[in-house]
XYZ file of C-alpha atoms in Angstrom:
489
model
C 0.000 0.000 0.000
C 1.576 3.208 -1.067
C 2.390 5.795 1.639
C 0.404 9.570 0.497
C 1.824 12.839 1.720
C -0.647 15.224 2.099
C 1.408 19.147 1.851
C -0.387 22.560 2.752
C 0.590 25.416 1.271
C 2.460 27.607 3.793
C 0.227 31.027 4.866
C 0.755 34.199 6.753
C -1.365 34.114 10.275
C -4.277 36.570 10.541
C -3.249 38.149 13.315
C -0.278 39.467 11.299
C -2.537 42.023 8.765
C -4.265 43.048 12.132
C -0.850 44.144 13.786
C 1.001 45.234 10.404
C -1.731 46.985 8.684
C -4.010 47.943 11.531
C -2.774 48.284 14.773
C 0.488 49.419 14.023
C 0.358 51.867 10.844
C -2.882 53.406 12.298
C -1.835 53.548 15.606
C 1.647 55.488 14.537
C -0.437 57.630 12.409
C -3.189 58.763 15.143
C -0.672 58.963 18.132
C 1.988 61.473 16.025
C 0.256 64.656 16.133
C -1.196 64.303 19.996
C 3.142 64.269 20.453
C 3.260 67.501 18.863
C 0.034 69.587 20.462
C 2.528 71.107 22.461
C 3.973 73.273 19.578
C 2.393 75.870 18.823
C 3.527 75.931 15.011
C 3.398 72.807 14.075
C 3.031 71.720 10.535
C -1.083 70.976 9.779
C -1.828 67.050 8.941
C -4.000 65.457 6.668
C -6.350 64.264 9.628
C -6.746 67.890 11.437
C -10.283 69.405 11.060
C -10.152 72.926 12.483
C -7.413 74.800 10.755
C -6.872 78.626 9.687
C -7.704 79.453 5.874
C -4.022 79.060 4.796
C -4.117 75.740 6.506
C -7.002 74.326 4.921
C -5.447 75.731 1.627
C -2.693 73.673 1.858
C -5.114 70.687 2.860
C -7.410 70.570 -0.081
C -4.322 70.698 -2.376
C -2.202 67.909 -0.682
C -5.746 65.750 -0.393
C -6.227 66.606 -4.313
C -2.939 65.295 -4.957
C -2.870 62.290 -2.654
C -6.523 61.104 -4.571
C -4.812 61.128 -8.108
C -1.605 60.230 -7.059
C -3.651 57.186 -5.319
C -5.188 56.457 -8.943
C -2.183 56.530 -10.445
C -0.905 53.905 -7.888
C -3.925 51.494 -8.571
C -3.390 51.841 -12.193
C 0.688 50.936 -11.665
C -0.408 48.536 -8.999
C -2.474 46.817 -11.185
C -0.242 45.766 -14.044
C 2.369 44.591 -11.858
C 0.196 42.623 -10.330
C -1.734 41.605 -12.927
C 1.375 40.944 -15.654
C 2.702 37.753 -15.287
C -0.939 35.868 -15.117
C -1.690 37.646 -17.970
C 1.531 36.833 -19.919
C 0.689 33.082 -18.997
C -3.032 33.489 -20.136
C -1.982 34.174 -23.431
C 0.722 31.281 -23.817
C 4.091 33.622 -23.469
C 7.047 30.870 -22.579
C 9.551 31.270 -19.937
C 12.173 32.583 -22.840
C 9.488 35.227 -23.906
C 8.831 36.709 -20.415
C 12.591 37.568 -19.951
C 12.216 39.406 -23.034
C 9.537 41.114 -22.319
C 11.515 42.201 -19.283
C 14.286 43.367 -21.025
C 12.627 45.049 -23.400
C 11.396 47.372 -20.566
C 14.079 47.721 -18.853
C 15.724 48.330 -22.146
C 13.378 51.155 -22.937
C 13.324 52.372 -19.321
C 17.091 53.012 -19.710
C 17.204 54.615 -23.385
C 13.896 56.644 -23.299
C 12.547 56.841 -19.564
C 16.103 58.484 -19.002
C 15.094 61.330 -20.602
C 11.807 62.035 -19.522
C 12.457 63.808 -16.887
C 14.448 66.237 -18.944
C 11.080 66.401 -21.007
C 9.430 66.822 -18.377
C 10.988 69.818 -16.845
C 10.898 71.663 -19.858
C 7.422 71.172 -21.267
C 5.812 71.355 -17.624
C 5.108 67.955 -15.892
C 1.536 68.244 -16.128
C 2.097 67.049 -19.418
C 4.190 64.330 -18.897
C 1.817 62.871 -16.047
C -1.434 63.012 -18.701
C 1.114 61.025 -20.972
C 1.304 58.554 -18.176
C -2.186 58.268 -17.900
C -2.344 57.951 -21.682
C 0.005 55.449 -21.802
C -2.161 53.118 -19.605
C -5.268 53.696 -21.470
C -3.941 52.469 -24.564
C -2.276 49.748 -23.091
C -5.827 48.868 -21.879
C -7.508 49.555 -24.546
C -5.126 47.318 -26.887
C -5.661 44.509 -24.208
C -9.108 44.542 -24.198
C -9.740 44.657 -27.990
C -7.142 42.445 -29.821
C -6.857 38.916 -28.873
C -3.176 38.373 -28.923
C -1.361 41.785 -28.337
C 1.809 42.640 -28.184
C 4.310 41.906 -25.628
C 7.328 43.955 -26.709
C 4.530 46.605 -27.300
C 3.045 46.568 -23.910
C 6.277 45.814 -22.323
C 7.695 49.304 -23.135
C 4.202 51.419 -22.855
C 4.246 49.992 -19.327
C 7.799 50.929 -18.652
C 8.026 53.958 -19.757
C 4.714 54.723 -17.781
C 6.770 53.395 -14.441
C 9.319 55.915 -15.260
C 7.340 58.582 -15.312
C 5.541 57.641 -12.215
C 8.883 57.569 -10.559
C 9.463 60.884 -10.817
C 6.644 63.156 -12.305
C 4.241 63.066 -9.836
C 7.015 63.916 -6.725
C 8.200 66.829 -8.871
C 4.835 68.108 -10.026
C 3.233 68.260 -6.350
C 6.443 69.583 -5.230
C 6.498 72.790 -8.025
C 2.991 73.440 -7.336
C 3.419 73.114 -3.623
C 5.924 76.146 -3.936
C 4.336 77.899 -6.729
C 1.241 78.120 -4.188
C 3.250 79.483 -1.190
C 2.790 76.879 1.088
C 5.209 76.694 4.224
C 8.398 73.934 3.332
C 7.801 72.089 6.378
C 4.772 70.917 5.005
C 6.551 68.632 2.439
C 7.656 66.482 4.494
C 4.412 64.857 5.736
C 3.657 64.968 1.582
C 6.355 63.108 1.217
C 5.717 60.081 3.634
C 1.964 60.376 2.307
C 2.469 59.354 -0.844
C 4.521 56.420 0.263
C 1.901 55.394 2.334
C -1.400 55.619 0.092
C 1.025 53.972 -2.640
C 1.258 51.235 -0.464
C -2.447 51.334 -0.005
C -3.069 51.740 -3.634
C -0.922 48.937 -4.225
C -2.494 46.240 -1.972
C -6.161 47.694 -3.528
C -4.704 47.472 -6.973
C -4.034 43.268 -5.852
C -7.739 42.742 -4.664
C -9.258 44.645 -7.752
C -7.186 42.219 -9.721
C -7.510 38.787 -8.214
C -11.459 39.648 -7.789
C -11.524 40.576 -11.707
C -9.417 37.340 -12.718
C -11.363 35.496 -10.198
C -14.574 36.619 -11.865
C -13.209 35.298 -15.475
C -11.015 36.981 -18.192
C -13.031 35.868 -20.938
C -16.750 35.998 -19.906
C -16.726 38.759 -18.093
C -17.351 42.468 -19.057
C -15.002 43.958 -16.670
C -11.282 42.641 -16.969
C -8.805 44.204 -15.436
C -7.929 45.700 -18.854
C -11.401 47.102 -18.275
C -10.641 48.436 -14.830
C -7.277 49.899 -15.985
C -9.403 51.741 -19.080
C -11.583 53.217 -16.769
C -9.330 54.407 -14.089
C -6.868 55.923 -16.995
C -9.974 57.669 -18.036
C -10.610 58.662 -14.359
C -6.926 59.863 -13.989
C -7.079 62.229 -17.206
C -10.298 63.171 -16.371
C -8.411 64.759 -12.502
C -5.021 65.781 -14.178
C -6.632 67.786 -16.416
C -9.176 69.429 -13.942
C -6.068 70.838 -11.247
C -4.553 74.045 -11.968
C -3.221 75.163 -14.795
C 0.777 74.467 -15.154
C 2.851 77.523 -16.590
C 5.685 75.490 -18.551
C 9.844 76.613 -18.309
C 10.078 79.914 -19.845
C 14.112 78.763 -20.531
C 14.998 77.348 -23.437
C 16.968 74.634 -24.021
C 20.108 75.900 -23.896
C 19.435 77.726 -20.805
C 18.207 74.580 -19.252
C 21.406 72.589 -20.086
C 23.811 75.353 -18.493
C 22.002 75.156 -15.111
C 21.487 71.260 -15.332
C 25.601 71.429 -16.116
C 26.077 73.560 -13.342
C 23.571 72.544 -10.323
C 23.211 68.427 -10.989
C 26.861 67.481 -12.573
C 28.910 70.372 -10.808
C 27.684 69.310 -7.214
C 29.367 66.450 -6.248
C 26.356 66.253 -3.246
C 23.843 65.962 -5.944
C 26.208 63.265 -7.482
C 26.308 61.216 -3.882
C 22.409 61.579 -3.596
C 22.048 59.761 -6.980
C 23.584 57.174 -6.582
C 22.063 56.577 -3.316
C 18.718 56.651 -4.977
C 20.302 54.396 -7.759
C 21.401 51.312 -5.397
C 17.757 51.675 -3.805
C 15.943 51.285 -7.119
C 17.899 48.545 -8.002
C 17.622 46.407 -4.584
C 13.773 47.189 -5.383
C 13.539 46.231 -8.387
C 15.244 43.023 -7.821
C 13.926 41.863 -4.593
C 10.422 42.075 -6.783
C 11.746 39.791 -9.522
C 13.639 37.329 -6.967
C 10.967 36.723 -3.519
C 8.689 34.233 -5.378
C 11.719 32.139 -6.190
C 13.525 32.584 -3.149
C 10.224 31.700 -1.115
C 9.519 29.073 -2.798
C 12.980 27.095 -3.280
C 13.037 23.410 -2.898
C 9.644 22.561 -4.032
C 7.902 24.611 -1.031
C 4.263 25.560 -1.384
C 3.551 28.627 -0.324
C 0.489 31.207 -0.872
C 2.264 33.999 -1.999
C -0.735 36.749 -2.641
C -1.554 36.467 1.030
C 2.372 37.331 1.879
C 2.080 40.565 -0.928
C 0.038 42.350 1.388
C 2.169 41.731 4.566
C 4.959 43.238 2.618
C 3.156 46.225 1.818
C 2.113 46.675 5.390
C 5.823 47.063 6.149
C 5.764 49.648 3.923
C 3.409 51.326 5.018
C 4.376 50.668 8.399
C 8.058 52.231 7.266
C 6.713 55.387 6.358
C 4.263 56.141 9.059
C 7.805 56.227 11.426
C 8.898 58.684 9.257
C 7.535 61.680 11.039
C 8.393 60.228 14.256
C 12.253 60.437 13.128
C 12.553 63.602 11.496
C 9.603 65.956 12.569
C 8.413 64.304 15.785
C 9.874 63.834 18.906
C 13.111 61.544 17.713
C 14.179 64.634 15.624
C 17.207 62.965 14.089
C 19.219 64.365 11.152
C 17.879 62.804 7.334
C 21.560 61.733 6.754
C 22.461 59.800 10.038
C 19.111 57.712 9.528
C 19.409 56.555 6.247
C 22.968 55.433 6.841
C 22.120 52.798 9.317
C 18.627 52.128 7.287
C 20.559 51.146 4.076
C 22.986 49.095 6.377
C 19.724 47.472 7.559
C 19.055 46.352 4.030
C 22.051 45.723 2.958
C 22.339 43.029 5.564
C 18.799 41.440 5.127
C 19.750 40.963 1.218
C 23.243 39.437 2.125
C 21.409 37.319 4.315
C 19.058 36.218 1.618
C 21.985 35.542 -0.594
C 23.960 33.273 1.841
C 20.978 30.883 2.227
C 17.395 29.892 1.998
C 15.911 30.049 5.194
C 12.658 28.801 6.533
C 9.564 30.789 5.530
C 8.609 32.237 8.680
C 12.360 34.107 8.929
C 12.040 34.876 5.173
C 8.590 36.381 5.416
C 10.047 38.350 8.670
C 12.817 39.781 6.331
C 11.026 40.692 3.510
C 8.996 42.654 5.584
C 11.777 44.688 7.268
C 13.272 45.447 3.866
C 9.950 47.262 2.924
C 9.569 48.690 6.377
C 13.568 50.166 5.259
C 11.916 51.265 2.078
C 8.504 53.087 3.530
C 11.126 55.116 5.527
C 13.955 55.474 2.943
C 11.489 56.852 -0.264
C 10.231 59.868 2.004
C 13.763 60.615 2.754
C 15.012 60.871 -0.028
C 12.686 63.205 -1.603
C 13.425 65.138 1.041
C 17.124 65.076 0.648
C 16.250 65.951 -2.867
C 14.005 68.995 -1.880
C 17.096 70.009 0.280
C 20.083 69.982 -2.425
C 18.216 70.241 -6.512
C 16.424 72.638 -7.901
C 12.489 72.663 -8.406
C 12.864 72.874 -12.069
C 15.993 70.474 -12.263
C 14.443 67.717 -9.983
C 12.421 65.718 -12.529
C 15.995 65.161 -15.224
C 17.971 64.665 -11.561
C 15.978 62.041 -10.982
C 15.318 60.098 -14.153
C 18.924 60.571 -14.784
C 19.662 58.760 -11.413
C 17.531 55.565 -12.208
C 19.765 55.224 -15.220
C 22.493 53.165 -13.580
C 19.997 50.680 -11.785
C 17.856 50.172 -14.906
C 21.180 49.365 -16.849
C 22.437 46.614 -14.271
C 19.059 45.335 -13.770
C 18.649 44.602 -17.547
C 22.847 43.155 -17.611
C 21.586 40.992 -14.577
C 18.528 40.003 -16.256
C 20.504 39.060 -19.870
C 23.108 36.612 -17.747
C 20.559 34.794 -15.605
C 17.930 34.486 -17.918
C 18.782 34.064 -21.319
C 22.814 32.759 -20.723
C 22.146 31.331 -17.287
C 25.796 32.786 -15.996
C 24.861 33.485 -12.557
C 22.182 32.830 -9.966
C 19.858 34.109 -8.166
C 22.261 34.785 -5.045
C 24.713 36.622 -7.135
C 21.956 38.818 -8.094
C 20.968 39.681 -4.073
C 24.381 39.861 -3.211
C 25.057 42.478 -6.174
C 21.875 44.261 -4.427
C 23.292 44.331 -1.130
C 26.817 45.650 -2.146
C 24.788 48.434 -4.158
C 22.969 49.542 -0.593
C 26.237 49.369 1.583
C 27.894 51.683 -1.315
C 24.929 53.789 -0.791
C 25.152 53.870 3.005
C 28.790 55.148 2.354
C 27.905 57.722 -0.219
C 25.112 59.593 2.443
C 28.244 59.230 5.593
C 30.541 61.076 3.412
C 27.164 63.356 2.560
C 26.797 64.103 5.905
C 30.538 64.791 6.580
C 30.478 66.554 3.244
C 28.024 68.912 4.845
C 29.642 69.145 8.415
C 32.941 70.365 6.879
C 31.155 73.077 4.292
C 29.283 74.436 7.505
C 32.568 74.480 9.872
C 34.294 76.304 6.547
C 32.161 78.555 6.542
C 32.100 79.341 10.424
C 35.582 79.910 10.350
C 35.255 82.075 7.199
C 32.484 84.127 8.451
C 34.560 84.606 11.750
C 37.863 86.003 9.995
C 36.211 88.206 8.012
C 33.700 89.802 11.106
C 37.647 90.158 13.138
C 39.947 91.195 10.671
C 37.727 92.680 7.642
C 35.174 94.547 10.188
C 32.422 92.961 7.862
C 28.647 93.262 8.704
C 27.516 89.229 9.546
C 25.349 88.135 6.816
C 22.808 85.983 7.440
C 22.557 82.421 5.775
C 19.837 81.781 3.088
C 17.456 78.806 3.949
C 20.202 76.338 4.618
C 17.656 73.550 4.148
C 17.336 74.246 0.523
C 18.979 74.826 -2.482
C 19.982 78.228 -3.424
C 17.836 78.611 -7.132
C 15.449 79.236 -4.505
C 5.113 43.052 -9.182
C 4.292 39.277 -8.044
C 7.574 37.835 -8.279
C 8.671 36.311 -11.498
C 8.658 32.651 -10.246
C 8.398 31.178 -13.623
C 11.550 33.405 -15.223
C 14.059 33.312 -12.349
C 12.780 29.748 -10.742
């Protein structure tokens, strides 16, 4: 009589969306401002009620801007999620899903590069209704041609990430000062839109599975469907917000200052890279978890694990405020050394060896809880040392290096098989301790320029009998997707 083992596919406990995405985002989120009733100026939140006028201004444009940018995230959510089932619905092989893969990437890196360029100098209202655009006729050709095209999708869709990885930060952030709103405000922005992205993102997954669920064929409303309608929905808000007064520079003009205030500061240099080795540990951990989670035959539910992982997140950026406008009050710099150590080591851990899945599940979600903190601080790091109408080709410029080794990285595993998977996470973790480095030497970067000046300042008040001269702002420049299991297993 033969001997039948029964498996059961391994699944997060209950209890854990209750204390990630409950208990613990919510509960950081509601406690924050009761820490700060005891200033007087503190910055207004997206949960006060009673507010002056210039308050509520400020309100009704960041709650604008957090609903589209929240649309936006479904409609990005909802591809990534969405893309490899769909790839395997209409018969694409394992050789022709690497492709597709590179083929974004590929365009990411020799197009996406340059949109934010574009998208500084025709105004980047534009370039976020061509995002928007992008997705509706990816929809559209989804929904009404059998068989479309991969290579065709594949590079609508990543040139649509590219823009979302830049536009909508640099849009909010030239209306925010085009409107007069105090700086201070930007922060809680900032860790807003990493939150509701998160949000978006695990919405995005339940619109999907419940559309796939409900059948691709008989049913009216696909998630090509859903993504037609929210594109629609998206144009429809973009082009109902103020109206965007492009660059008055010209080219030329736009070039010198690029030339000056992005390649000429060796700070701005330090901060892109730093963004660069975070994009690229991103972008791989998303490719690699499903294999890693699932080595050696192991079952395991993986859409109920995508939501813990966002809940880290989320979780990640609600300490945000606590850290750098609450009552930790630590410098931007000294956090996000030891956070991108924290990374580092959680990929190099990874990479040594599969672990069980209770450890891995523990890890992924600390990495994300690393990357709900590290996305707000960078933006504000950016706020601090690029210009408003430089920040959009400073930061599409910066994801050019991660998009280039994430496409060499996916040409050796996939198609020549040269390395594995480990290689990969270990490459990741490298690029995060490099980027740990490059914001210590930031931060002593900025320590010396601020003791040079002191003792500057000092000689000349002594020995030149100068009148002290007050510094300008010092905190701102002066131009005042489910993993691919089937690919990578």
């Amino acid at each position: 009589m033969g001997l039948v083992i029964e498996s059961e596919a391994w699944e997060p406990n209950q209890l854990l969306y209750l204390f990630i995405l409950i208990i613990s985002c919510f509960l950081s989120i509601s406690c924050l401002p009761r820490r700060q009733t005891n200033s007087n100026n503190r910055a207004p939140t997206l949960f006060d009620q009673s507010l002056p006028s210039s308050s509520s201004s400020f309100l009704r444009f960041q709650r604008r801007f957090l609903l589209l940018y929240s649309l936006s995230s479904v409609m990005e959510g909802l591809w990534s999620v969405f893309g490899e089932y769909d790839l395997a619905y209409y018969g694409v092989n394992k050789e022709k899903m690497v492709l597709s893969l590179c083929v974004g990437y590929a365009a990411a890196l020799f197009i996406g590069t340059f949109l934010g360029i574009l998208s500084d100098l025709i105004g980047h209202k534009k370039v976020c209704l061509m995002y928007c655009i992008l997705h509706l006729f990816v929809g559209m050709w989804k929904r009404f041609f059998a068989h479309p095209s991969v290579w065709l999708a594949s590079i609508c869709l990543s040139l649509a990430s590219s823009i979302f990885s830049f536009s909508f930060e640099t849009w909010m952030v030239v209306e925010h000062d085009k409107l007069g709103h105090r700086q201070d405000t930007l922060n809680d922005t900032f860790w807003l839109m990493t939150f509701t992205e998160s949000v978006s993102f695990v919405g995005s997954q339940m619109m999907a599975n419940w559309l796939v669920h409900r059948g691709m064929e008989t049913s009216v409303i696909s998630p090509s469907t859903a993504a037609v309608l929210l594109a629609i929905l998206s144009i429809f808000f973009v082009t109902r917000v103020s109206k965007e007064v492009p660059q008055a520079s010209a080219f030329k003009d736009y070039g010198r200052d690029f030339t000056a205030y992005i390649f000429g500061d060796k700070r701005v240099w330090i901060l892109a890279w730093a963004q660069a080795s975070v994009q690229f540990s991103i972008a791989v951990f998303w490719i690699l978890w499903a294999p890693t989670i699932v080595a050696d035959g192991r079952e395991v539910k993986l859409g109920l694990i995508y939501p813990c992982l966002l809940g880290g997140r989320m979780l990640g950026s609600t300490a945000f405020p606590w850290f750098f406008t609450g009552p930790l009050s630590l410098r931007t710099e000294d956090c996000l050394v030891y956070v991108f150590m924290v990374m580092g080591i959680v990929l190099s851990i990874l990479a040594y060896d599969y672990q069980e899945i209770g450890l891995l599940v523990t890890l992924f979600c600390l990495f994300h809880a690393c990357v709900g903190l590290i996305l707000p601080s960078l933006a504000r790091l950016r706020t601090m040392y690029v210009p408003d109408k430089l920040r959009g080709g400073m930061i599409s410029l910066s994801l050019a290096p991660a998009n280039a080794a994430i496409l060499f990285f996916l040409l050796q595993r996939g198609y020549y098989q040269n390395i594995e998977n480990s290689t990969i996470l270990a490459f990741a973790a490298l690029g995060l301790f490099s980027g740990a480095g490059c914001l210590h030497l930031l931060k002593l970067w900025d320590g010396g320029l601020i003791v040079f000046k002191s003792i500057i300042r000092g000689f000349a008040d002594r020995y030149l009998e100068l009148e002290p001269v007050s510094d300008v702002n010092p905190q701102r420049h002066e131009m005042v997707p489910c993993g691919w299991n089937r690919t990578f297993s």
